[in-house]
Short mmCIF file of C-alpha atoms and ligand atoms in Angstrom, two decimals:
data_model
loop_
_atom_site.label_atom_id
_atom_site.label_comp_id
_atom_site.label_asym_id
_atom_site.label_seq_id
_atom_site.Cartn_x
_atom_site.Cartn_y
_atom_site.Cartn_z
CA MET H 273 0.05 0.22 -0.03
CA LYS H 274 1.43 3.85 -0.09
CA GLU H 275 2.30 5.41 2.18
CA PHE H 276 -0.96 8.04 2.62
CA GLU H 277 -0.30 12.08 3.83
CA ILE H 278 -3.04 12.98 6.03
CA LEU H 279 -4.07 15.24 3.35
CA ASP H 280 -4.65 12.80 0.75
CA LEU H 281 -6.68 10.89 3.29
CA TYR H 282 -9.23 13.38 3.52
CA ALA H 283 -9.29 13.78 -0.13
CA ALA H 284 -9.62 9.97 -0.73
CA LYS H 285 -12.56 9.91 1.84
CA GLN H 286 -14.23 13.04 -0.17
CA SER H 287 -13.89 11.22 -3.39
CA LEU H 288 -14.95 8.17 -1.90
CA ILE H 289 -18.42 10.14 -0.95
CA ASP H 290 -18.85 11.96 -4.34
CA GLY H 291 -17.94 8.69 -6.31
CA ALA H 292 -20.40 6.82 -4.32
CA ARG H 293 -23.52 9.43 -5.17
CA ALA H 294 -22.21 9.21 -8.34
CA LEU H 295 -22.55 5.54 -8.72
CA GLY H 296 -26.32 5.84 -7.35
CA PHE H 297 -25.54 5.44 -3.52
CA SER H 298 -27.13 7.90 -1.10
CA LYS H 299 -24.68 7.93 1.66
CA LEU H 300 -21.31 6.72 2.53
CA GLY H 301 -19.65 6.87 5.77
CA VAL H 302 -16.69 5.40 7.37
CA THR H 303 -15.87 3.64 10.85
CA HIS H 304 -13.54 1.67 12.88
CA VAL H 305 -13.43 -2.55 12.99
CA GLU H 306 -14.21 -2.64 16.51
CA ILE H 307 -17.55 -3.51 17.65
CA ASP H 308 -17.89 -5.14 21.04
CA ALA H 309 -20.93 -4.30 22.34
CA ASP H 310 -22.80 -5.93 19.20
CA ALA H 311 -20.55 -8.89 19.01
CA ARG H 312 -22.16 -9.87 22.42
CA HIS H 313 -25.43 -8.86 21.54
CA LEU H 314 -24.55 -11.28 18.53
CA LEU H 315 -23.47 -14.46 20.49
CA ARG H 316 -26.33 -14.08 22.37
CA TRP H 317 -28.95 -14.09 19.93
CA LEU H 318 -27.17 -17.48 18.13
CA ASP H 319 -26.95 -19.09 21.42
CA ALA H 320 -30.88 -18.39 21.84
CA GLY H 321 -31.45 -20.12 18.57
CA TYR H 322 -32.99 -17.36 17.14
CA HIS H 323 -31.45 -17.82 14.04
CA GLY H 324 -33.10 -20.76 12.97
CA GLU H 325 -32.08 -22.90 10.32
CA MET H 326 -29.90 -20.13 9.05
CA ASP H 327 -26.75 -22.34 9.50
CA TYR H 328 -24.73 -19.66 7.96
CA MET H 329 -25.03 -17.34 10.56
CA GLN H 330 -23.82 -19.74 13.36
CA LYS H 331 -20.92 -21.11 11.20
CA HIS H 332 -19.50 -17.90 11.18
CA GLY H 333 -19.96 -16.30 14.62
CA SER H 334 -18.28 -13.79 15.62
CA LEU H 335 -16.38 -13.47 12.26
CA ARG H 336 -18.96 -11.14 11.50
CA THR H 337 -17.72 -8.67 14.31
CA ARG H 338 -13.73 -8.87 12.83
CA PRO H 339 -13.44 -7.83 9.40
CA GLN H 340 -9.65 -7.61 10.23
CA GLU H 341 -9.75 -11.71 10.14
CA LEU H 342 -11.93 -11.60 6.72
CA ALA H 343 -9.56 -9.19 5.03
CA PRO H 344 -6.32 -9.12 6.93
CA GLY H 345 -4.91 -5.41 6.78
CA THR H 346 -8.41 -3.93 7.36
CA VAL H 347 -9.03 -1.15 9.38
CA ARG H 348 -11.85 0.72 8.35
CA VAL H 349 -15.33 0.10 7.39
CA LEU H 350 -16.92 2.35 4.51
CA SER H 351 -20.69 1.62 4.57
CA VAL H 352 -23.03 2.83 1.82
CA ARG H 353 -26.63 3.13 1.56
CA MET H 354 -28.69 2.60 -1.44
CA ASP H 355 -32.55 3.26 -1.36
CA TYR H 356 -34.93 0.79 -3.27
CA TRP H 357 -38.45 1.71 -2.31
CA PRO H 358 -40.23 1.28 -6.14
CA GLY H 359 -41.75 4.73 -6.06
CA ASP H 360 -44.43 3.71 -9.30
CA SER H 361 -45.29 -0.27 -7.40
CA ALA H 362 -48.70 -0.79 -6.46
CA ASP H 363 -49.85 0.81 -3.08
CA ALA H 364 -48.56 -1.82 -0.29
CA GLU H 365 -51.38 -1.85 2.38
CA SER H 366 -53.73 -2.13 -0.53
CA VAL H 367 -52.33 -5.22 -1.40
CA LEU H 368 -51.62 -6.97 1.52
CA ALA H 369 -55.70 -6.08 2.25
CA ASP H 370 -56.70 -8.12 -1.02
CA SER H 371 -55.79 -11.76 -0.07
CA THR H 372 -56.50 -12.87 -3.85
CA LEU H 373 -53.22 -10.88 -4.87
CA GLY H 374 -49.45 -11.91 -3.75
CA TYR H 375 -47.45 -9.76 -1.49
CA VAL H 376 -44.09 -9.47 -2.54
CA SER H 377 -41.88 -7.22 -0.21
CA ARG H 378 -40.87 -4.09 -1.93
CA TYR H 379 -36.97 -4.71 -1.91
CA ALA H 380 -37.41 -7.56 -4.11
CA LEU H 381 -39.70 -6.26 -7.05
CA GLY H 382 -37.01 -5.54 -9.39
CA ARG H 383 -33.62 -6.92 -10.04
CA ASP H 384 -31.48 -8.60 -7.58
CA TYR H 385 -29.89 -5.92 -5.14
CA HIS H 386 -26.45 -8.04 -4.64
CA LYS H 387 -25.04 -7.75 -7.87
CA ILE H 388 -26.19 -4.36 -8.65
CA MET H 389 -24.07 -3.27 -5.24
CA ARG H 390 -21.28 -5.13 -6.00
CA ARG H 391 -20.70 -4.01 -9.44
CA SER H 392 -21.12 0.06 -8.33
CA LEU H 393 -18.49 -0.82 -4.67
CA VAL H 394 -16.09 -2.32 -6.96
CA ARG H 395 -16.20 0.40 -9.26
CA LEU H 396 -15.87 2.66 -6.60
CA ALA H 397 -12.73 0.99 -5.26
CA GLU H 398 -11.11 0.74 -8.37
CA SER H 399 -11.52 4.20 -9.71
CA THR H 400 -10.26 5.72 -6.22
CA ALA H 401 -6.95 3.23 -6.59
CA ARG H 402 -6.65 4.68 -10.09
CA ARG H 403 -6.92 8.26 -8.68
CA PHE H 404 -4.98 7.89 -5.08
CA GLY H 405 -2.56 5.08 -5.90
CA PRO H 406 -3.30 0.92 -5.11
CA PHE H 407 -5.07 -0.11 -1.33
CA GLY H 408 -6.17 -2.75 0.14
CA TYR H 409 -10.09 -3.66 -0.17
CA ARG H 410 -12.87 -6.14 -0.14
CA VAL H 411 -16.31 -5.70 -1.15
CA CYS H 412 -19.09 -7.04 0.45
CA VAL H 413 -22.91 -6.88 0.29
CA ASP H 414 -24.42 -9.72 2.26
CA SER H 415 -21.63 -11.72 0.78
CA ALA H 416 -19.58 -11.97 3.20
CA PRO H 417 -19.73 -12.43 7.25
CA VAL H 418 -20.03 -9.18 8.16
CA LEU H 419 -22.79 -7.19 10.99
CA GLU H 420 -23.39 -4.80 8.09
CA LYS H 421 -26.02 -2.91 10.78
CA ALA H 422 -24.12 -2.44 13.34
CA TYR H 423 -21.27 -1.12 11.11
CA ALA H 424 -23.63 1.47 9.17
CA ARG H 425 -24.79 2.42 12.36
CA ASN H 426 -21.21 3.53 13.44
CA ALA H 427 -20.66 4.97 10.19
CA GLY H 428 -23.56 7.41 10.98
CA LEU H 429 -25.54 6.04 8.55
CA GLY H 430 -28.62 5.35 10.82
CA TRP H 431 -29.77 3.48 14.03
CA ILE H 432 -30.70 0.06 14.17
CA GLY H 433 -34.87 0.56 15.35
CA LYS H 434 -36.78 -1.57 17.60
CA HIS H 435 -37.86 -3.71 14.55
CA THR H 436 -34.24 -4.27 13.97
CA ASN H 437 -34.13 -2.66 10.71
CA LEU H 438 -31.34 0.22 10.13
CA ILE H 439 -33.27 3.76 9.51
CA ALA H 440 -31.87 7.12 8.54
CA ARG H 441 -33.67 10.29 9.64
CA ASP H 442 -33.87 11.60 6.08
CA ALA H 443 -34.89 8.21 4.79
CA GLY H 444 -36.58 5.86 6.57
CA SER H 445 -35.67 2.49 6.38
CA TRP H 446 -36.20 1.40 2.80
CA PHE H 447 -32.39 0.91 1.78
CA PHE H 448 -29.63 -1.73 1.51
CA ILE H 449 -26.46 -1.69 2.99
CA GLY H 450 -23.14 -2.65 1.45
CA GLU H 451 -19.70 -2.10 2.40
CA ILE H 452 -16.09 -1.77 1.33
CA LEU H 453 -13.32 -3.01 3.81
CA THR H 454 -9.92 -1.40 3.52
CA ASP H 455 -6.48 -1.17 4.84
CA LEU H 456 -6.74 2.79 4.50
CA PRO H 457 -6.88 4.95 7.67
CA LEU H 458 -9.62 6.90 6.68
CA PRO H 459 -11.31 9.26 8.71
CA VAL H 460 -14.20 8.27 10.62
CA ASP H 461 -17.47 9.22 10.92
CA GLU H 462 -19.64 9.96 13.90
CA PRO H 463 -22.12 7.23 14.94
CA ALA H 464 -25.87 7.59 14.50
CA THR H 465 -27.89 8.55 17.71
CA ALA H 466 -31.17 6.39 17.89
CA HIS H 467 -34.73 8.35 17.26
CA CYS H 468 -37.16 5.35 17.81
CA GLY H 469 -38.10 7.44 21.47
CA THR H 470 -41.34 6.10 22.78
CA CYS H 471 -42.83 4.70 19.56
CA THR H 472 -43.43 0.69 19.41
CA ALA H 473 -45.60 0.68 16.69
CA CYS H 474 -43.64 -2.18 14.68
CA ILE H 475 -43.68 -4.55 17.68
CA PRO H 476 -47.41 -5.28 17.86
CA ALA H 477 -47.96 -4.85 13.99
CA CYS H 478 -45.93 -8.03 13.46
CA PRO H 479 -47.83 -10.61 12.23
CA THR H 480 -46.41 -13.65 13.53
CA ALA H 481 -44.81 -11.46 17.33
CA ALA H 482 -41.60 -11.99 15.65
CA ILE H 483 -40.08 -9.17 17.52
CA ILE H 484 -39.86 -10.80 21.37
CA ALA H 485 -38.24 -7.15 22.59
CA PRO H 486 -36.93 -3.80 21.04
CA GLN H 487 -34.13 -4.65 18.92
CA GLN H 488 -34.59 -8.61 19.35
CA LEU H 489 -35.82 -10.55 16.85
CA ASP H 490 -36.63 -14.47 16.70
CA ALA H 491 -36.01 -14.92 13.48
CA ARG H 492 -37.54 -18.50 13.66
CA ARG H 493 -41.16 -16.87 13.72
CA CYS H 494 -40.32 -13.76 11.11
CA ILE H 495 -42.18 -14.28 7.95
CA SER H 496 -39.28 -13.13 5.79
CA TYR H 497 -36.94 -15.69 7.35
CA LEU H 498 -40.08 -18.23 6.66
CA THR H 499 -40.57 -17.45 3.04
CA ILE H 500 -37.09 -16.94 2.13
CA GLU H 501 -34.78 -18.60 4.06
CA HIS H 502 -36.56 -21.78 5.76
CA LYS H 503 -35.89 -24.59 3.22
CA SER H 504 -38.50 -27.12 4.55
CA ALA H 505 -42.26 -26.80 5.58
CA ILE H 506 -43.47 -23.88 7.28
CA PRO H 507 -44.91 -24.48 10.97
CA VAL H 508 -48.58 -25.45 10.56
CA ALA H 509 -49.11 -22.98 13.41
CA LEU H 510 -47.70 -19.90 12.07
CA ARG H 511 -49.12 -20.29 8.30
CA PRO H 512 -52.60 -18.65 8.83
CA ALA H 513 -50.59 -15.36 9.90
CA LEU H 514 -48.79 -15.53 6.67
CA GLY H 515 -51.58 -14.10 5.20
CA ASN H 516 -50.79 -13.08 1.25
CA ARG H 517 -47.08 -12.55 2.01
CA ILE H 518 -45.56 -14.97 -0.23
CA TYR H 519 -41.94 -13.38 -0.63
CA GLY H 520 -40.61 -11.57 2.68
CA CYS H 521 -42.39 -9.16 4.90
CA ASP H 522 -42.51 -5.44 5.13
CA ASP H 523 -45.28 -4.94 8.08
CA CYS H 524 -42.71 -3.63 10.54
CA GLN H 525 -41.17 -1.19 8.55
CA LEU H 526 -44.59 -0.14 6.54
CA VAL H 527 -45.86 1.18 10.09
CA CYS H 528 -43.07 3.24 11.00
CA PRO H 529 -42.94 6.78 11.30
CA TRP H 530 -39.73 7.33 9.82
CA ASN H 531 -40.94 5.92 6.44
CA LYS H 532 -42.41 8.85 5.63
CA PHE H 533 -39.13 10.40 4.52
CA ALA H 534 -38.38 7.53 2.03
CA GLN H 535 -36.83 8.09 -0.92
CA ALA H 536 -37.88 6.41 -3.98
CA ALA H 537 -35.19 4.47 -5.70
CA ALA H 538 -32.61 6.22 -7.85
CA HIS H 539 -31.56 2.91 -9.68
CA PRO H 540 -33.67 1.84 -12.59
CA ASP H 541 -32.65 -2.09 -11.67
CA PHE H 542 -35.23 -1.68 -8.63
CA LYS H 543 -38.54 -0.46 -11.43
CA VAL H 544 -41.23 -3.39 -10.92
CA ARG H 545 -40.73 -6.67 -13.20
CA ASN H 546 -43.30 -9.04 -14.34
CA ARG H 547 -46.07 -6.93 -12.22
CA LEU H 548 -45.00 -8.56 -9.03
CA ASP H 549 -46.57 -5.66 -7.18
CA ALA H 550 -49.98 -6.76 -7.67
CA THR H 551 -50.48 -10.40 -9.38
CA GLN H 552 -53.52 -13.01 -8.58
CA LEU H 553 -51.89 -15.87 -6.46
CA THR H 554 -53.89 -18.04 -8.71
CA GLN H 555 -51.94 -17.06 -11.99
CA LEU H 556 -48.51 -16.91 -10.15
CA PHE H 557 -49.52 -20.78 -9.16
CA ALA H 558 -50.20 -21.78 -12.35
CA TRP H 559 -46.32 -20.71 -13.59
CA THR H 560 -44.35 -23.97 -14.81
CA ARG H 561 -41.01 -24.25 -13.33
CA ALA H 562 -39.56 -22.96 -16.71
CA GLU H 563 -41.67 -19.97 -16.67
CA PHE H 564 -40.51 -19.42 -12.95
CA ASP H 565 -36.79 -19.85 -14.43
CA GLU H 566 -37.68 -17.18 -17.20
CA ARG H 567 -39.31 -14.72 -15.18
CA MET H 568 -37.16 -14.90 -11.81
CA ARG H 569 -33.83 -14.92 -13.38
CA GLY H 570 -31.91 -11.33 -12.51
CA SER H 571 -34.37 -11.39 -9.41
CA ALA H 572 -33.58 -12.06 -5.52
CA ILE H 573 -36.41 -14.72 -5.85
CA TYR H 574 -34.73 -16.68 -8.10
CA ARG H 575 -32.81 -17.94 -4.93
CA ILE H 576 -35.47 -19.75 -3.03
CA GLY H 577 -36.03 -21.93 -6.47
CA TYR H 578 -39.17 -23.00 -7.66
CA GLU H 579 -40.20 -25.16 -4.86
CA ARG H 580 -40.16 -22.70 -1.99
CA TRP H 581 -42.06 -20.35 -4.36
CA SER H 582 -44.69 -23.12 -4.77
CA ARG H 583 -44.74 -23.61 -0.80
CA ASN H 584 -45.04 -20.05 -0.40
CA ILE H 585 -48.02 -19.42 -2.92
CA ALA H 586 -50.12 -22.24 -1.71
CA VAL H 587 -49.86 -21.03 1.87
CA ALA H 588 -51.26 -17.87 0.41
CA LEU H 589 -54.02 -19.71 -1.30
CA GLY H 590 -55.15 -21.11 1.82
CA ASN H 591 -55.40 -17.59 3.35
CA ALA H 592 -57.46 -16.64 0.31
CA PRO H 593 -61.28 -16.32 0.10
CA THR H 594 -62.73 -19.54 -1.15
CA SER H 595 -63.60 -19.24 -4.62
CA GLU H 596 -63.74 -21.83 -7.67
CA ASP H 597 -60.55 -20.24 -9.31
CA VAL H 598 -58.54 -21.01 -5.88
CA LEU H 599 -59.80 -24.78 -5.33
CA ALA H 600 -58.83 -25.09 -9.07
CA ALA H 601 -55.53 -23.75 -8.67
CA LEU H 602 -54.45 -25.81 -5.79
CA ARG H 603 -56.24 -28.92 -7.16
CA ALA H 604 -53.94 -28.73 -10.36
CA ARG H 605 -51.06 -29.19 -8.07
CA ARG H 606 -52.30 -31.76 -6.05
CA ALA H 607 -49.72 -34.10 -7.62
CA ASP H 608 -46.97 -32.03 -8.05
CA PRO H 609 -43.87 -33.81 -7.91
CA SER H 610 -42.19 -32.38 -4.99
CA GLU H 611 -43.26 -33.58 -1.47
CA LEU H 612 -43.05 -30.29 -0.05
CA VAL H 613 -45.59 -28.62 -2.10
CA ARG H 614 -48.05 -31.40 -2.23
CA GLU H 615 -48.45 -31.12 1.44
CA HIS H 616 -49.17 -27.36 1.72
CA VAL H 617 -51.48 -27.80 -1.44
CA GLU H 618 -53.37 -30.09 1.14
CA TRP H 619 -53.10 -27.88 3.90
CA ALA H 620 -54.32 -24.94 1.62
CA LEU H 621 -57.30 -27.30 0.28
CA SER H 622 -58.19 -28.13 4.00
CA ARG H 623 -58.39 -24.68 4.99
CA HIS H 624 -60.96 -24.38 2.09
CA GLY H 625 -63.11 -27.70 3.66
CA ALA H 626 -62.04 -29.19 0.44
CA ILE H 627 -59.81 -32.31 1.38
CA ALA H 628 -62.03 -34.94 -0.32
C1 LIG F 1000 -29.76 -12.99 8.80
C2 LIG F 1000 -30.43 -11.93 8.41
C3 LIG F 1000 -31.98 -11.41 8.03
C4 LIG F 1000 -32.64 -12.60 9.22
C5 LIG F 1000 -32.52 -12.06 10.37
C6 LIG F 1000 -32.73 -10.27 10.43
C7 LIG F 1000 -32.32 -9.84 11.77
N1 LIG F 1000 -32.80 -9.03 12.35
O1 LIG F 1000 -31.08 -9.95 12.12
C8 LIG F 1000 -34.16 -12.40 8.35
C9 LIG F 1000 -34.33 -13.69 7.40
C10 LIG F 1000 -35.27 -12.55 9.72
C11 LIG F 1000 -33.95 -11.37 7.63
C12 LIG F 1000 -35.32 -10.40 7.42
C13 LIG F 1000 -35.18 -9.35 6.89
N2 LIG F 1000 -33.89 -8.51 6.37
CO1 LIG F 1000 -32.12 -9.34 6.30
N3 LIG F 1000 -30.60 -9.67 6.96
C14 LIG F 1000 -30.01 -10.89 7.24
C15 LIG F 1000 -28.31 -10.49 7.39
C16 LIG F 1000 -27.56 -11.43 6.32
C17 LIG F 1000 -27.54 -10.91 8.81
C18 LIG F 1000 -28.19 -9.80 9.84
C19 LIG F 1000 -27.30 -10.20 11.15
O2 LIG F 1000 -26.44 -9.91 11.32
N4 LIG F 1000 -28.33 -10.63 12.17
C20 LIG F 1000 -27.78 -10.86 13.79
C21 LIG F 1000 -28.60 -10.21 15.03
C22 LIG F 1000 -27.87 -10.79 16.01
O3 LIG F 1000 -28.77 -8.98 14.26
P1 LIG F 1000 -29.96 -8.20 14.90
O4 LIG F 1000 -31.32 -8.68 15.08
O5 LIG F 1000 -30.19 -6.67 13.97
O6 LIG F 1000 -29.43 -7.60 16.07
C23 LIG F 1000 -28.94 -6.37 16.34
C24 LIG F 1000 -29.35 -5.32 17.29
O7 LIG F 1000 -30.87 -5.39 16.87
C25 LIG F 1000 -28.51 -5.34 18.76
N5 LIG F 1000 -29.37 -5.88 19.87
C26 LIG F 1000 -29.81 -7.58 19.68
N6 LIG F 1000 -30.06 -7.96 20.71
C27 LIG F 1000 -29.79 -7.18 21.76
C28 LIG F 1000 -30.40 -6.86 22.73
C29 LIG F 1000 -30.35 -5.59 23.41
C30 LIG F 1000 -30.73 -5.20 24.93
C31 LIG F 1000 -29.69 -4.66 22.77
C32 LIG F 1000 -30.27 -3.23 23.40
C33 LIG F 1000 -29.92 -4.64 21.38
C34 LIG F 1000 -29.72 -6.02 20.97
O8 LIG F 1000 -27.45 -5.98 18.43
C35 LIG F 1000 -27.50 -6.82 17.20
C36 LIG F 1000 -25.84 -6.74 16.55
O9 LIG F 1000 -25.85 -5.23 15.97
C37 LIG F 1000 -28.16 -9.08 6.89
C38 LIG F 1000 -27.02 -8.97 6.31
C39 LIG F 1000 -25.76 -8.77 6.81
N7 LIG F 1000 -24.36 -9.51 6.28
O10 LIG F 1000 -25.61 -8.06 7.78
C40 LIG F 1000 -29.53 -8.81 6.24
C41 LIG F 1000 -30.02 -7.46 5.99
C42 LIG F 1000 -30.26 -7.39 7.78
N8 LIG F 1000 -31.57 -8.26 5.77
C43 LIG F 1000 -31.78 -6.84 5.41
C44 LIG F 1000 -33.66 -6.67 4.73
C45 LIG F 1000 -33.65 -5.64 3.77
C46 LIG F 1000 -34.50 -7.16 5.56
C47 LIG F 1000 -35.79 -7.27 5.13
C48 LIG F 1000 -36.49 -6.05 5.32
C49 LIG F 1000 -36.24 -8.04 3.77
C50 LIG F 1000 -37.90 -8.27 4.14
N9 LIG F 1000 -38.38 -7.23 3.49
O11 LIG F 1000 -38.58 -9.34 3.95
C51 LIG F 1000 -36.22 -8.45 6.58
C52 LIG F 1000 -36.07 -7.44 7.93
C53 LIG F 1000 -37.11 -8.21 8.99
C54 LIG F 1000 -36.37 -7.31 10.37
N10 LIG F 1000 -37.53 -7.26 11.25
O12 LIG F 1000 -35.17 -7.49 10.57
C55 LIG F 1000 -31.34 -5.57 4.88
C56 LIG F 1000 -31.62 -4.64 6.07
C57 LIG F 1000 -31.34 -3.27 5.69
C58 LIG F 1000 -31.61 -2.27 6.65
N11 LIG F 1000 -32.38 -0.88 6.00
O13 LIG F 1000 -31.61 -2.38 8.09
C59 LIG F 1000 -29.55 -6.25 5.54
C60 LIG F 1000 -28.66 -5.71 6.21
C61 LIG F 1000 -29.15 -6.64 3.92
C62 LIG F 1000 -28.19 -5.64 3.17
N12 LIG F 1000 -27.21 -5.70 2.86
O14 LIG F 1000 -29.19 -4.78 3.05
N13 LIG F 1000 -32.78 -10.66 7.37
S1 LIG F 1001 -40.66 -8.42 8.68
FE1 LIG F 1001 -42.65 -9.26 9.38
S2 LIG F 1001 -42.88 -10.78 10.30
FE2 LIG F 1001 -40.58 -10.27 10.39
S3 LIG F 1001 -40.30 -9.19 12.23
FE3 LIG F 1001 -41.07 -7.67 10.42
S4 LIG F 1001 -43.56 -7.55 10.82
FE4 LIG F 1001 -42.42 -9.31 11.89
S1 LIG F 1002 -42.04 1.91 14.07
FE1 LIG F 1002 -41.30 3.10 16.05
S2 LIG F 1002 -40.11 2.03 17.22
FE2 LIG F 1002 -40.32 0.81 15.33
S3 LIG F 1002 -38.50 1.21 14.37
FE3 LIG F 1002 -39.86 2.44 13.40
S4 LIG F 1002 -39.84 4.31 15.11
FE4 LIG F 1002 -38.70 2.70 15.91
#
């Protein structure tokens, strides 16, 4: 690494901030690697088993709070924010209220954010190296075990709300976070202060009571976990509470008063694709595997695969009002090759009193 003069480091940081903006990030902040209190919370959370089937959370354990072990030489974490709220999508509350429609989390209506953000972060690091000289870095967007929200808070991007998402005063919480781990000793920012105050709106708004205390989430009950991360059968007791949520869940964020300051996504790749913001469940359930592959390639939804996607829609159809269309859609997949899908279809039919 080139020896940096004090002035160079300030200039490099300003250049990173400007470059990040030009690439579609709304904010960039810098923080140290030390993060002890959060490391303790993380270990307690894992010990309690709140991560459920997310073995990758257990496997990496405290590596999430030691980026210097992930990328040797790391002394700073650069944290970035990218807003994803698709301004032109169907109204979220109206879709949730119409149980014939599938509700897809607002973050997954467009293209996969991992790819978009990763590409932009690599470009940012490369252009900085061209201008200031080579330096050590590693780019992360969910792709590496890093405790992203805690670093983002320390870098001044926002605070961890009672629902456990990061919130910014000027942007609410509809944004993704990414990082560049670096050996550049850049000047750090002040951590953000918390502004939930006495509000607790997100806690009772959770359909499955997954927020067990402020800033503590039992992921095993969270609909986002159940519809995306959980690979096996969805616990029967929780299925009714899923309503029409077929991929992820936004309820705790939809009620958050800070989201009136949300910024619409600037990046065109976050625009709604395939009318996923408001499509009849019966139509979605009629997709073949080939149609799923063709339509979902390039979307975060592609990662869960056709089987889990079908499992989720079967649950939502079980929660939909009884109609000939709903029954026909379910019956059409009674002999599905997947045992997982068949079991959820039978459950859904039994909800309509139509098992025979
Ligand atoms: C695992 C994971 C999940 C899990 C668990 C969520 C969770 N809260 O941890 C599941 C599948 C449920 C999930 C869901 C969602 N996720 Co997610 N997820 C992650 C992932 C990969 C790791 C998170 C993690 O480390 N959790 C560990 C636990 C311990 O952290 P925590 O619950 O936040 O706890 C912290 C504090 O609350 C506090 N704390 C904990 N216990 C206690 C106790 C006390 C007493 C106190 C004071 C504090 C405290 O300390 C902890 C450490 O900082 C990150 C990406 C990453 N690499 O970080 C994305 C990430 C957090 N997810 C993200 C998103 C968008 C979502 C969803 C909104 C998607 C959706 N719409 O369906 C939901 C939101 C659900 C929710 N209410 O949190 C974004 C969040 C962006 C933001 N603005 O915050 C991230 C950062 C991905 C990204 N790169 O942008 N996710
Ligand atoms: S994402 Fe949904 S299920 Fe998960 S904590 Fe928020 S409201 Fe509850
Ligand atoms: S709804 Fe209220 S308590 Fe929950 S995160 Fe938002 S401000 Fe905090």
